[in-house]
Coordinates of C-alpha atoms in Angstrom, one line a residue:
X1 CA 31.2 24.3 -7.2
X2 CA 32.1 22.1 -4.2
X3 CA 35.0 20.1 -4.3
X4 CA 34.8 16.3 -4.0
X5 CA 38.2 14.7 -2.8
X6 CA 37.1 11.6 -4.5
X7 CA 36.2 12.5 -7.9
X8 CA 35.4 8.6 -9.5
X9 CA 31.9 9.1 -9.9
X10 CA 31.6 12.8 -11.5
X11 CA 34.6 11.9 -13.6
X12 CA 33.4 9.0 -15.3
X13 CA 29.1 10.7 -15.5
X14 CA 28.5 10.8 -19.5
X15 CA 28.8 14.8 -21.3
X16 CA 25.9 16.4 -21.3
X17 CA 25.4 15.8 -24.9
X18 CA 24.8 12.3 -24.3
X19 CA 22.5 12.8 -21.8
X20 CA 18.7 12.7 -22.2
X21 CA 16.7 16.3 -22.5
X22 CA 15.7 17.2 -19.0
X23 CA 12.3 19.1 -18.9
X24 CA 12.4 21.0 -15.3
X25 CA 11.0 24.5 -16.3
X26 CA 7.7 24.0 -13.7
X27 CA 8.0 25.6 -10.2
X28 CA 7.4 22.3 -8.2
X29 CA 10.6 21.1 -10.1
X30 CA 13.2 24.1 -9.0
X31 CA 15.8 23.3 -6.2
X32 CA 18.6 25.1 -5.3
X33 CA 21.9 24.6 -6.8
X34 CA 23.3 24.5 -3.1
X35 CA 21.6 21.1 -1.9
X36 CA 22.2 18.2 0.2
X37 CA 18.9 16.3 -0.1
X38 CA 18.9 14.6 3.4
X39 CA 18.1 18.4 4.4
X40 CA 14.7 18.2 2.9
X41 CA 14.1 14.8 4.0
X42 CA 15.1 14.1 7.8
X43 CA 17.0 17.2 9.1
X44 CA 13.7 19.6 8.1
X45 CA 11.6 17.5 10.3
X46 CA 13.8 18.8 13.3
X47 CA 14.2 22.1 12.5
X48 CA 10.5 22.4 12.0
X49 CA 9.4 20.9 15.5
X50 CA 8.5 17.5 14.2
X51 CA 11.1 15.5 15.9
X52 CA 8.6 13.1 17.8
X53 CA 6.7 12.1 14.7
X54 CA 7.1 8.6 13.8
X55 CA 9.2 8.2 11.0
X56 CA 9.7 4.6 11.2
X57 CA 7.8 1.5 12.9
X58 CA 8.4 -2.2 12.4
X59 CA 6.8 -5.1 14.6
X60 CA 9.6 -4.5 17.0
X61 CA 10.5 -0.8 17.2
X62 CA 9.3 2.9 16.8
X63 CA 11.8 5.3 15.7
X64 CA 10.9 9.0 15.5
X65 CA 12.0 11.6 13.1
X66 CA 14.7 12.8 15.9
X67 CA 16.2 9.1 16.9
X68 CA 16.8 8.6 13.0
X69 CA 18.6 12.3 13.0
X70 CA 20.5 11.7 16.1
X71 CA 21.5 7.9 15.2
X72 CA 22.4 9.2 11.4
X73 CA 24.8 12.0 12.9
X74 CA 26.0 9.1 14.7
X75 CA 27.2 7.1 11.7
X76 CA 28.3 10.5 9.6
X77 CA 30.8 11.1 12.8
X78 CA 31.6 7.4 12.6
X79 CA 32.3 7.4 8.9
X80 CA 34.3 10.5 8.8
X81 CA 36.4 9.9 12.3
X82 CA 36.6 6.3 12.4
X83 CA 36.7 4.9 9.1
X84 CA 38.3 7.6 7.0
X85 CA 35.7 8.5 4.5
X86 CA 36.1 11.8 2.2
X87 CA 33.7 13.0 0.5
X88 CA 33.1 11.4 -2.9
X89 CA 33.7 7.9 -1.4
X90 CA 31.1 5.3 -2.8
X91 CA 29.9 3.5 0.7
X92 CA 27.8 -0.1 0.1
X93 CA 25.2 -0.9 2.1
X94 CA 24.0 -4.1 3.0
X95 CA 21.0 -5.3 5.1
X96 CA 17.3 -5.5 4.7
X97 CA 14.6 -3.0 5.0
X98 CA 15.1 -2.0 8.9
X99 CA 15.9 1.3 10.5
X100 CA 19.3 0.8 10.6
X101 CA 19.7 0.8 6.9
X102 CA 17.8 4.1 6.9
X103 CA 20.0 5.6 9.5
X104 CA 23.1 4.4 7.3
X105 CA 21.6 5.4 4.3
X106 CA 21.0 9.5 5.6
X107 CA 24.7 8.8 7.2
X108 CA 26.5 8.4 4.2
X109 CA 25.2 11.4 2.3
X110 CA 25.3 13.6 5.4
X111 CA 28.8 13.0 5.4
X112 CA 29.4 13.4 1.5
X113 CA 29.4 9.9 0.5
X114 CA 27.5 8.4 -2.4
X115 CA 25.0 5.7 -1.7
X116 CA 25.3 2.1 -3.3
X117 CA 22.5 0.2 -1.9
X118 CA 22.6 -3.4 -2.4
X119 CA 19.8 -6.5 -2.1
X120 CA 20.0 -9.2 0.9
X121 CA 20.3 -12.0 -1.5
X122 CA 23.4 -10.8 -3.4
X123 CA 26.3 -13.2 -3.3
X124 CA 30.0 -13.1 -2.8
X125 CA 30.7 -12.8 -6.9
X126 CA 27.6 -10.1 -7.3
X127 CA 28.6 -8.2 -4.4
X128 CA 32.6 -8.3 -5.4
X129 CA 31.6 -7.4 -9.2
X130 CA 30.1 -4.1 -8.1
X131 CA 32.4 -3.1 -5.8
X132 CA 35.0 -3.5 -8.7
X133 CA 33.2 -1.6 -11.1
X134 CA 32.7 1.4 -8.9
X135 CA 35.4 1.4 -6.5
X136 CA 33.7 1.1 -4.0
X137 CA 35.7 1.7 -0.6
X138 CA 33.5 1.7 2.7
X139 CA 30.6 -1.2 3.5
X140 CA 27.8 -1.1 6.4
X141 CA 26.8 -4.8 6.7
X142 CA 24.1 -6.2 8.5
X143 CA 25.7 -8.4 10.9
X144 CA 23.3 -11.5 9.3
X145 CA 24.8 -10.8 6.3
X146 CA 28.7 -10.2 6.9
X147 CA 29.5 -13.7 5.5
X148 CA 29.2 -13.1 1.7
X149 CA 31.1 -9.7 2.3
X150 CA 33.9 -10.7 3.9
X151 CA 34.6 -13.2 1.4
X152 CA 35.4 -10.3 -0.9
X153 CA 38.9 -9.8 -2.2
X154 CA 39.3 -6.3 -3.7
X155 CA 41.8 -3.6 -3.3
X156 CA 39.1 -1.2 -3.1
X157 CA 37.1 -1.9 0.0
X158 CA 38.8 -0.9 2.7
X159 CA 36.4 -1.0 5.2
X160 CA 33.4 -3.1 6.4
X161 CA 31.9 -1.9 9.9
X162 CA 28.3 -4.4 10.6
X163 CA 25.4 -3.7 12.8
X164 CA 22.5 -5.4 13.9
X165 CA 19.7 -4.4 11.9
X166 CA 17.3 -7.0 14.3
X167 CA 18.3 -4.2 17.5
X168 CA 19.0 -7.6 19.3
X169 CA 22.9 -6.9 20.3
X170 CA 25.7 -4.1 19.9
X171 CA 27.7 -4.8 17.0
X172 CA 31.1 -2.6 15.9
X173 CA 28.8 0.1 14.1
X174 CA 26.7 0.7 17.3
X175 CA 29.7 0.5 19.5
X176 CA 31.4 2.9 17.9
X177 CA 28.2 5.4 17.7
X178 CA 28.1 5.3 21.3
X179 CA 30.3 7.7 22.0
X180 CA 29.6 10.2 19.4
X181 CA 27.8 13.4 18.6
X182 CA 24.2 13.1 17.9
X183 CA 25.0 16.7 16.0
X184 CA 26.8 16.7 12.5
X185 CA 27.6 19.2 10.1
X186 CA 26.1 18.2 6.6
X187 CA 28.5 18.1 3.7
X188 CA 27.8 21.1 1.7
X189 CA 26.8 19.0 -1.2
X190 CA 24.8 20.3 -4.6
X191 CA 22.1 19.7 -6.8
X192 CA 23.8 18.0 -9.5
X193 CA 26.4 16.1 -7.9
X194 CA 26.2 12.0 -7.6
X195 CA 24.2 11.5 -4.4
X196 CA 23.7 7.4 -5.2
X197 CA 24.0 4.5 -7.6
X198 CA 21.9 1.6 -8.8
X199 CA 22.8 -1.3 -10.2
X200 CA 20.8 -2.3 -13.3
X201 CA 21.6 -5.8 -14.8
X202 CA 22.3 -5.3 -18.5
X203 CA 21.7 -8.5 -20.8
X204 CA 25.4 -8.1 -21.8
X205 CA 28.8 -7.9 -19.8
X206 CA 29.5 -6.0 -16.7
X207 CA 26.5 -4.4 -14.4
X208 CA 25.4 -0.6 -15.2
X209 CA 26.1 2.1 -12.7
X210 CA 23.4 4.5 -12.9
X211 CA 24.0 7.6 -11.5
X212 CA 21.3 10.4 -9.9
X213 CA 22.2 13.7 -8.2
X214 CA 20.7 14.9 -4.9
X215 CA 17.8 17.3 -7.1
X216 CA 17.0 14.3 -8.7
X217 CA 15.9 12.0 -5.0
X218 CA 13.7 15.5 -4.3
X219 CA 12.4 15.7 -7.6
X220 CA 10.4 12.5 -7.8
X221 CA 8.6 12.9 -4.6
X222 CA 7.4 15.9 -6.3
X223 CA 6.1 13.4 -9.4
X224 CA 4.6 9.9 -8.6
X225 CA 3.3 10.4 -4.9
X226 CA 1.8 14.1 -5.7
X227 CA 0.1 12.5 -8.8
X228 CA -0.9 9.3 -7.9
X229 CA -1.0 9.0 -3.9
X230 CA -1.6 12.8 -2.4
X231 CA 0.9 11.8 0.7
X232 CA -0.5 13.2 3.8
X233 CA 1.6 13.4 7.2
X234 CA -0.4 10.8 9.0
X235 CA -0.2 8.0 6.0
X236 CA 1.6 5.0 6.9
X237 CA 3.2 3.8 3.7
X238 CA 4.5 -0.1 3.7
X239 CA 5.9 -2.6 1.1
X240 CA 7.6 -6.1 0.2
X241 CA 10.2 -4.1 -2.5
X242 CA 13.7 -4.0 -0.8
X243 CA 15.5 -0.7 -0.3
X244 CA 18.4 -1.9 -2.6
X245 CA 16.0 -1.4 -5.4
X246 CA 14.7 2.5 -6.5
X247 CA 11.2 1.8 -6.4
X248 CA 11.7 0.8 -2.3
X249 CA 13.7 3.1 -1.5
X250 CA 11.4 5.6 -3.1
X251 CA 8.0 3.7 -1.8
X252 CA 9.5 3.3 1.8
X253 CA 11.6 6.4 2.5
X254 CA 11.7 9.0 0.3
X255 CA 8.3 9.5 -0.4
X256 CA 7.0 8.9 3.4
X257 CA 9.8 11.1 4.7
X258 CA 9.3 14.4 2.1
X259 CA 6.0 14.6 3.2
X260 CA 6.3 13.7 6.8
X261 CA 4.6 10.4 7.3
X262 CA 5.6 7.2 8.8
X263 CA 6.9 3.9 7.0
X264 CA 6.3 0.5 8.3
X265 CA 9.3 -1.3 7.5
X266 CA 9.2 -5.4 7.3
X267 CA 12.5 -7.5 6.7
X268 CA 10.4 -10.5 5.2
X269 CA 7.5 -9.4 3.5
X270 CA 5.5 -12.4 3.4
X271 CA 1.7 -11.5 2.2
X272 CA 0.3 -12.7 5.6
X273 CA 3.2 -10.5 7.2
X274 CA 1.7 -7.5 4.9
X275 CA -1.6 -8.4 5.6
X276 CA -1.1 -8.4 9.1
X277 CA 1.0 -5.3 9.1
X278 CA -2.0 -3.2 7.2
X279 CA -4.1 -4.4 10.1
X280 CA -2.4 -4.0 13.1
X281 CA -1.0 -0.8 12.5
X282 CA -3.7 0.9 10.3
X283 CA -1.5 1.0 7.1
X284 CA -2.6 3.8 4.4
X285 CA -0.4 3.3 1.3
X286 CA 1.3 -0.5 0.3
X287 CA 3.7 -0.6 -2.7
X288 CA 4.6 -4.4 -4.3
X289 CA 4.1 -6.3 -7.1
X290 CA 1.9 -7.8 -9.1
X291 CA 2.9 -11.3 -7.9
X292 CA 2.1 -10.5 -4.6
X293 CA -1.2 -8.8 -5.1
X294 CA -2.3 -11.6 -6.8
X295 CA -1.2 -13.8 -3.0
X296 CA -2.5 -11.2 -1.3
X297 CA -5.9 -11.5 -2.5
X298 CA -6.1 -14.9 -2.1
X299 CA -5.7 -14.1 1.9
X300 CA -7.6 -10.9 2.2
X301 CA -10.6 -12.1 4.0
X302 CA -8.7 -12.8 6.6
X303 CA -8.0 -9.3 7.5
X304 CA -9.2 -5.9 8.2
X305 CA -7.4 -3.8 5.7
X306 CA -10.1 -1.2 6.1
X307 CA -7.8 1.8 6.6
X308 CA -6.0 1.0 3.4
X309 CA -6.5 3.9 0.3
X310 CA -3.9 3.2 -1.9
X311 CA -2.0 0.5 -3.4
X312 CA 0.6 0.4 -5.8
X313 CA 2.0 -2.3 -8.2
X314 CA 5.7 -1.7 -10.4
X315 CA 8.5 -4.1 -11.1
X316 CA 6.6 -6.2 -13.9
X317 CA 3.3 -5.8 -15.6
X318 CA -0.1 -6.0 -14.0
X319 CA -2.4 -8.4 -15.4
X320 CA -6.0 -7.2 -15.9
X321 CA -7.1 -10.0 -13.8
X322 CA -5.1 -9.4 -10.5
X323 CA -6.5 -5.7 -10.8
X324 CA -9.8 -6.9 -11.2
X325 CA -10.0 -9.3 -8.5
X326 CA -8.3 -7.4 -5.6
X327 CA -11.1 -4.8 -6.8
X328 CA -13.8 -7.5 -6.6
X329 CA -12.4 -8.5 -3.1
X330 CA -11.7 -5.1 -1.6
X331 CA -13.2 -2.1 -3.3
X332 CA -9.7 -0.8 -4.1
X333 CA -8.3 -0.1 -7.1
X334 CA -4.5 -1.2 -7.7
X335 CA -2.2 1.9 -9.1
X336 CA 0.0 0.6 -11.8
X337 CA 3.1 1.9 -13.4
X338 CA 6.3 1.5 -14.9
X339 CA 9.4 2.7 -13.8
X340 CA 13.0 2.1 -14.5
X341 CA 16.3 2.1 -12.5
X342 CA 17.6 4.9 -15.1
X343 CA 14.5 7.1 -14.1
X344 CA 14.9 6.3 -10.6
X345 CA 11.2 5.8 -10.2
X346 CA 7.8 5.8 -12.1
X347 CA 7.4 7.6 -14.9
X348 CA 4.1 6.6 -16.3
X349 CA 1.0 5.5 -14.1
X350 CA -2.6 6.5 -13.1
X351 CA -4.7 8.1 -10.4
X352 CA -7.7 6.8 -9.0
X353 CA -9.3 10.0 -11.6
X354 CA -8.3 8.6 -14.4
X355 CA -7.5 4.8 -14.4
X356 CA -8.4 2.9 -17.3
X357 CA -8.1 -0.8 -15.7
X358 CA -5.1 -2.9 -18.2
X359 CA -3.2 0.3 -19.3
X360 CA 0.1 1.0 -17.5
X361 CA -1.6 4.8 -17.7
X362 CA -0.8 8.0 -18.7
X363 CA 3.0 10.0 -18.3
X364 CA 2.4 11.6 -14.7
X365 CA 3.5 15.4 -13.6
X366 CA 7.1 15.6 -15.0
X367 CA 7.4 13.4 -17.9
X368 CA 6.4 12.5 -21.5
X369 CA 6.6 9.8 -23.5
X370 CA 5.8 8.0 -26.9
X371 CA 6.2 4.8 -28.8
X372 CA 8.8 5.2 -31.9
X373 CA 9.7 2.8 -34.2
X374 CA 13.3 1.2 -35.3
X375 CA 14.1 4.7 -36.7
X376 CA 12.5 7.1 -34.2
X377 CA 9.7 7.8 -35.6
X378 CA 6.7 8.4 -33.8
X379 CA 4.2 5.3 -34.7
X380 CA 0.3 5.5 -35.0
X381 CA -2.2 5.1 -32.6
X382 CA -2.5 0.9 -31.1
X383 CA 1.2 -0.3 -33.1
X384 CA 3.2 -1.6 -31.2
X385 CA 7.0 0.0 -30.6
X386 CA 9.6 1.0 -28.5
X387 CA 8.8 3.2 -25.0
X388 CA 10.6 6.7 -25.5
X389 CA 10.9 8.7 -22.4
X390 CA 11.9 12.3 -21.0
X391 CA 11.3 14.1 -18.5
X392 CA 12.8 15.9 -14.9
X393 CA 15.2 12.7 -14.6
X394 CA 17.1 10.6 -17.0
X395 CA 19.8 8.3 -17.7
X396 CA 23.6 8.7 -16.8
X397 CA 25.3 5.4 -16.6
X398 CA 28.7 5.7 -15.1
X399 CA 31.4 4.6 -17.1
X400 CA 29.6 3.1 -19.8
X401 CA 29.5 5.3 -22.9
X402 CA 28.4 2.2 -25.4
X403 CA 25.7 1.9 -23.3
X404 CA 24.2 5.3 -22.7
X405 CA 24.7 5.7 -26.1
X406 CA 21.8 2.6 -26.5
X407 CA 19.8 4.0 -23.9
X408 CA 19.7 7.9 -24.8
X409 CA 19.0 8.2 -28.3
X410 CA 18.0 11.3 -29.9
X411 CA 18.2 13.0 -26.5
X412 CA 15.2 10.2 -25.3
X413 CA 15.1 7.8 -22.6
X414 CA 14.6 4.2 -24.7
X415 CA 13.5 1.8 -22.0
X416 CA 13.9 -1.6 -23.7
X417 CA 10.1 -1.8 -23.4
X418 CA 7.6 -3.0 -25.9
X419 CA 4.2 -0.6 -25.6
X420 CA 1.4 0.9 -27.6
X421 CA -0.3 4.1 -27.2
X422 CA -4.5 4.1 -27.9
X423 CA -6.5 6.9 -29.2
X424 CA -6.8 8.5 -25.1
X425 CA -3.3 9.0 -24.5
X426 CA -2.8 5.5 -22.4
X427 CA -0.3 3.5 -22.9
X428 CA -0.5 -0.4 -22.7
X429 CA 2.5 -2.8 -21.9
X430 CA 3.0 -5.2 -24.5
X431 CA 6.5 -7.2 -24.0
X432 CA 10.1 -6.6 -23.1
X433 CA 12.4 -5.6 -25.6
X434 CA 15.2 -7.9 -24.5
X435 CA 16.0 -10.8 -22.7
X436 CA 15.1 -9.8 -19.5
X437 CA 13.1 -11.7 -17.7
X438 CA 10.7 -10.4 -14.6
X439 CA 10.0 -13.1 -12.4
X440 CA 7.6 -12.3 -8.9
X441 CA 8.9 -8.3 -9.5
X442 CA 12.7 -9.4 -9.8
X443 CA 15.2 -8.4 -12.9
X444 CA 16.8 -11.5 -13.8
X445 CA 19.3 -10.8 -16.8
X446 CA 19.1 -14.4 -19.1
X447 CA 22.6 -13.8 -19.6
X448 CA 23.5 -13.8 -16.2
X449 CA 22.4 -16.7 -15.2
X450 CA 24.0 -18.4 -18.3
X451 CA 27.0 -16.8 -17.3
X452 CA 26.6 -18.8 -13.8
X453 CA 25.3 -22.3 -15.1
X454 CA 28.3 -22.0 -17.5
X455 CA 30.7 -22.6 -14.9
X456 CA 29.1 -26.0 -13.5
X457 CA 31.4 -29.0 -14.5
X458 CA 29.1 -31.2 -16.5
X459 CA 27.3 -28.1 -18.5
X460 CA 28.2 -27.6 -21.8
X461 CA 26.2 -24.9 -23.5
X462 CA 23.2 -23.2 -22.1
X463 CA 20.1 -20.9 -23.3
X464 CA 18.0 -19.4 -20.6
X465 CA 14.6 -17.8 -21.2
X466 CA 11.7 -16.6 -19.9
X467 CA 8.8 -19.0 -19.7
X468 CA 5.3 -17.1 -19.0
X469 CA 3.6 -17.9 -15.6
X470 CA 0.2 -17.0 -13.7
X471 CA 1.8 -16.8 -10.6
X472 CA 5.4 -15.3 -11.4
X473 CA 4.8 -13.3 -14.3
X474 CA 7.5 -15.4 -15.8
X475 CA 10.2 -18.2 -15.2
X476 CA 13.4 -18.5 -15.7
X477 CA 14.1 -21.6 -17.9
X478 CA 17.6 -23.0 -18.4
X479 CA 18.0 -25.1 -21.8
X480 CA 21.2 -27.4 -21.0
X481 CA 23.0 -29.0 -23.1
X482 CA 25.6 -31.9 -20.9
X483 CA 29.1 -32.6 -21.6
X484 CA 27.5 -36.0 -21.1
X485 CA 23.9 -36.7 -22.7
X486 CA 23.7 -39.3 -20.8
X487 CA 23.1 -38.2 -17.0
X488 CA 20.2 -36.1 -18.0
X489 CA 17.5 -36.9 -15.3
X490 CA 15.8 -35.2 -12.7
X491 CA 17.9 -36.0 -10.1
X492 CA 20.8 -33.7 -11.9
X493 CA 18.6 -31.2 -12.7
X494 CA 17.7 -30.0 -8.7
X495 CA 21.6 -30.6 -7.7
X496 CA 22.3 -28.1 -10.6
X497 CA 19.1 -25.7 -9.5
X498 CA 20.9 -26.3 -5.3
X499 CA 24.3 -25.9 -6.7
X500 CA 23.2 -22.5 -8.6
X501 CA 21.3 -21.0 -5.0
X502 CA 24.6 -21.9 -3.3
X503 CA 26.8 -19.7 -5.7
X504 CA 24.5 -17.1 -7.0
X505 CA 21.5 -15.1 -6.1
X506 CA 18.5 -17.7 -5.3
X507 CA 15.6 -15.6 -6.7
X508 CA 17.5 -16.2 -10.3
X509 CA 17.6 -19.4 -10.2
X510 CA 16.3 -21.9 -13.1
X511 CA 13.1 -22.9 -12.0
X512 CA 12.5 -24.9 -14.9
X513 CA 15.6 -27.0 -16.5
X514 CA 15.5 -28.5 -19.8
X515 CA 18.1 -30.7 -21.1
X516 CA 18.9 -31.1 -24.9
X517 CA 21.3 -32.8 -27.2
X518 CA 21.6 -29.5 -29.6
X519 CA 20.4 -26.1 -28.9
X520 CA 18.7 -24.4 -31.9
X521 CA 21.3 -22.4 -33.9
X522 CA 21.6 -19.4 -37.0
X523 CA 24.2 -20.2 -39.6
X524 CA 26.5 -18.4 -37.7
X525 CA 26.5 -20.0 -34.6
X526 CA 24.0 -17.6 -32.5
X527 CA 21.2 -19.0 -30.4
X528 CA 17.8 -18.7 -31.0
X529 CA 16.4 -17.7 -28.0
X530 CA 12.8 -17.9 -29.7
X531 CA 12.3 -21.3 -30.6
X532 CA 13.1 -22.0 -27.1
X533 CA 10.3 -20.2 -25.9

């Protein structure tokens, strides 16, 4: 077993027992125990000849497989010499979806660090929350985005070093690559030990870590993308879903990069920027969501999009009307599925085979799944119940053994998903389990942005919910009651929504306020959320 120097992360990983089942016995699902997974992802491409394929374009720039090796040795050497990384370290990084957050990203587990991969729009009090919960010590910033970051205060981070993602100047980062190796000695990691961690928004308290091992990055490009998209070397994959979030980072790099195609990265994914993206640069595969399909469609006619063959929708449920017109318009048919942060990626979708147009689909190559009810019992064909899930990667939360124990129950992944299963096998999304609301493909926790309208001066109390939407999926809707009933107008209501984009995340922000004089309460004093929806 290797040794880390910094143990945090495998110390605080759940037992085993409270793990979920892993089921790993097929031959595309065996790795060897010794196993750093950038080796099957960038450095392979080298050692194989492929070096001058293009492993990443953008409107600006084309990087091949070798400038993303030699620039990522770059950073290990930096990380290690410069900054004082050991192995174990948790290293943050910050930027949108460019190159240089690739390179960072291979740099940091080349040189034994764990990943944390954070969204643009994360604030100062987001950003200083998880690098208190896992300790984290080292940050590569995008030089756009050092503001927030250096207004951190924690005894942890230690050291921020920024580049410039937009290639347009040299900042510390590049500076300091300049004069290093373009070779680099991998840390001799292995399959099971804490490669990255995503943050996942709980509806109560502190963030959740969740944790996933180098075997477990490898194994899902041997699931979703062999099942659903049959990756070929000369695909171009593209996508609006930031890297921060598993189903990007999967989308955009991992799956691209295991089977040795190119990804067409784009910091603001507008739908005319994707449009003209597929266009101009003969785009094969685009993953987003089902907000932006529906935009999308609305613009398609202005484009050739002819060399487009598959598209892919996650972060909220697909409506049987998006899929149908983007079909009507273009012929193709939209993949859905559902993945989770705890999963890493998708674990239940469809082909183009076997699509049944409104069903989420069928469990692909590596998982199972059923619908159980509030004892874990297995419920009868079209009731409704709560998604159980298992397969060749699972949840381990970090730290947090209340809330694995919620999670993994009876050795089951439980999703906080609402589905049914019919008589074929599909199953069909039917409603979140919690307050979480999924607004244009983004988790908004209610209680989160309670927590945040709670500290404005003339708030009192708050209930936020999610209001249903055609063009969002959902809303998020702030019920306010004042300290003072009697400013309640308009005018307060868009200082309060300017106030919250100034001091939080902007995409969480109430898009609808209502004010009251009492919020709707049980005898014991607990909001109900459901007459307020």
């Amino acid at each position: 077993m290797i040794h880390f120097e910094d143990n945090f992360a495998h110390i605080h990983l759940p037992d085993e027992q409270f793990q979920p089942d892993y089921l790993l016995n097929h031959p595309d699902f065996q790795f060897d125990n010794h196993l750093n997974c950038v080796e099957k992802l960038l450095d392979i491409h080298i050692n194989e000849g492929r070096g001058n394929s293009i492993a990443i374009r953008t409107f600006q720039e084309i990087w091949t497989f070798q400038n993303l090796y030699d620039k990522s040795n770059q950073i290990a050497h930096v990380l290690v010499d410069d900054l004082g990384l050991v192995s174990g370290n948790r290293v943050l990084i910050r930027s949108a979806n460019n190159p240089m957050f690739v390179a960072c990203w291979f740099a940091v587990l080349k040189s034994g660090g764990i990943v944390v991969a954070t969204m643009p729009l994360l604030r100062e009090k987001e950003l200083e929350t998880m690098i208190e919960c896992a300790e984290i010590s080292h940050a590569l910033c995008d030089i756009r985005l050092e503001d927030a970051l250096l207004n951190v205060n924690s005894p942890f981070l230690k050291s921020v070093c920024v580049f410039d993602g937009s290639n347009e100047t040299q900042a510390e980062l590049e500076t300091l690559m300049a004069s290093k190796s373009t070779n680099f000695s991998n840390f001799p990691s292995f399959a099971e030990a804490v490669s990255i961690i995503g943050f996942t928004s709980g509806t109560t308290g502190l963030p959740k870590m969740t944790a996933h091992f180098h075997k477990d990055i490898l194994l899902i490009c041997e699931a979703f993308p062999k099942y659903a998209l049959q990756p070929k070397s000369d695909d171009i994959f593209t996508g609006s879903p930031p890297l921060g979030f598993t189903f990007g980072l999967g989308g955009l790099v991992l799956f691209p990069f295991y089977y040795g195609a190119t990804t067409f990265l784009i910091e603001k994914p507008s739908p005319e920027i994707l449009l003209k993206a597929i266009e101009e640069f003969q785009i094969t595969i685009c993953f987003t969501a089902p907000t932006a399909w529906r935009m999308i469609t609305q613009k398609v006619n202005d484009f050739d999009i002819s060399s487009l063959r598959k598209c892919v929708s996650a972060g909220e449920n697909l409506p049987l009307k998006v899929w149908d017109d983007w079909y009507n318009a273009t012929g193709l048919k939209i993949i859905d599925g559902i993945g989770a942060t705890e999963l890493l990626h998708i674990f239940i979708s469809s082909n183009e085979e076997n699509m049944k147009p409104g069903a989420t689909g069928l469990p692909i190559h590596g998982y199972e799944a059923k619908i159980i009810d509030e004892n874990g019992n297995e419920v009868p064909i079209n009731e409704m119940g709560k998604l159980a899930v298992r397969g060749i990667t699972g949840c381990k939360y970090l730290n947090r053994p209340e809330k694995q124990s919620e999670y993994v129950q009876n050795k089951w992944n439980l999703t906080g998903d609402i589905f049914k299963k019919d008589e074929d096998g599909y199953f069909w999304f039917v409603a979140r389990g919690d307050d979480m609301i999924i607004s244009s493909g983004y988790n908004i926790a209610a209680i989160e942005v309670e927590s945040v309208l709670l500290t404005h001066d003339e708030i009192l109390e708050c209930a936020v919910v999610g209001i249903p939407d055609e063009n969002r999926g959902m809303l998020v809707c702030a019920n306010i009651v004042l300290k003072n009933h009697a400013s309640a107008n308009d005018n307060l209501a868009k200082s309060i929504q300017d106030w919250f984009k100034e001091v939080a995340a902007p995409y969480k922000y109430p898009r609808i306020i209502r004010f009251h004089d009492v919020l709707p309460k049980t005898e014991t004093g607990k909001i109900q959320r459901f007459k307020l929806k």
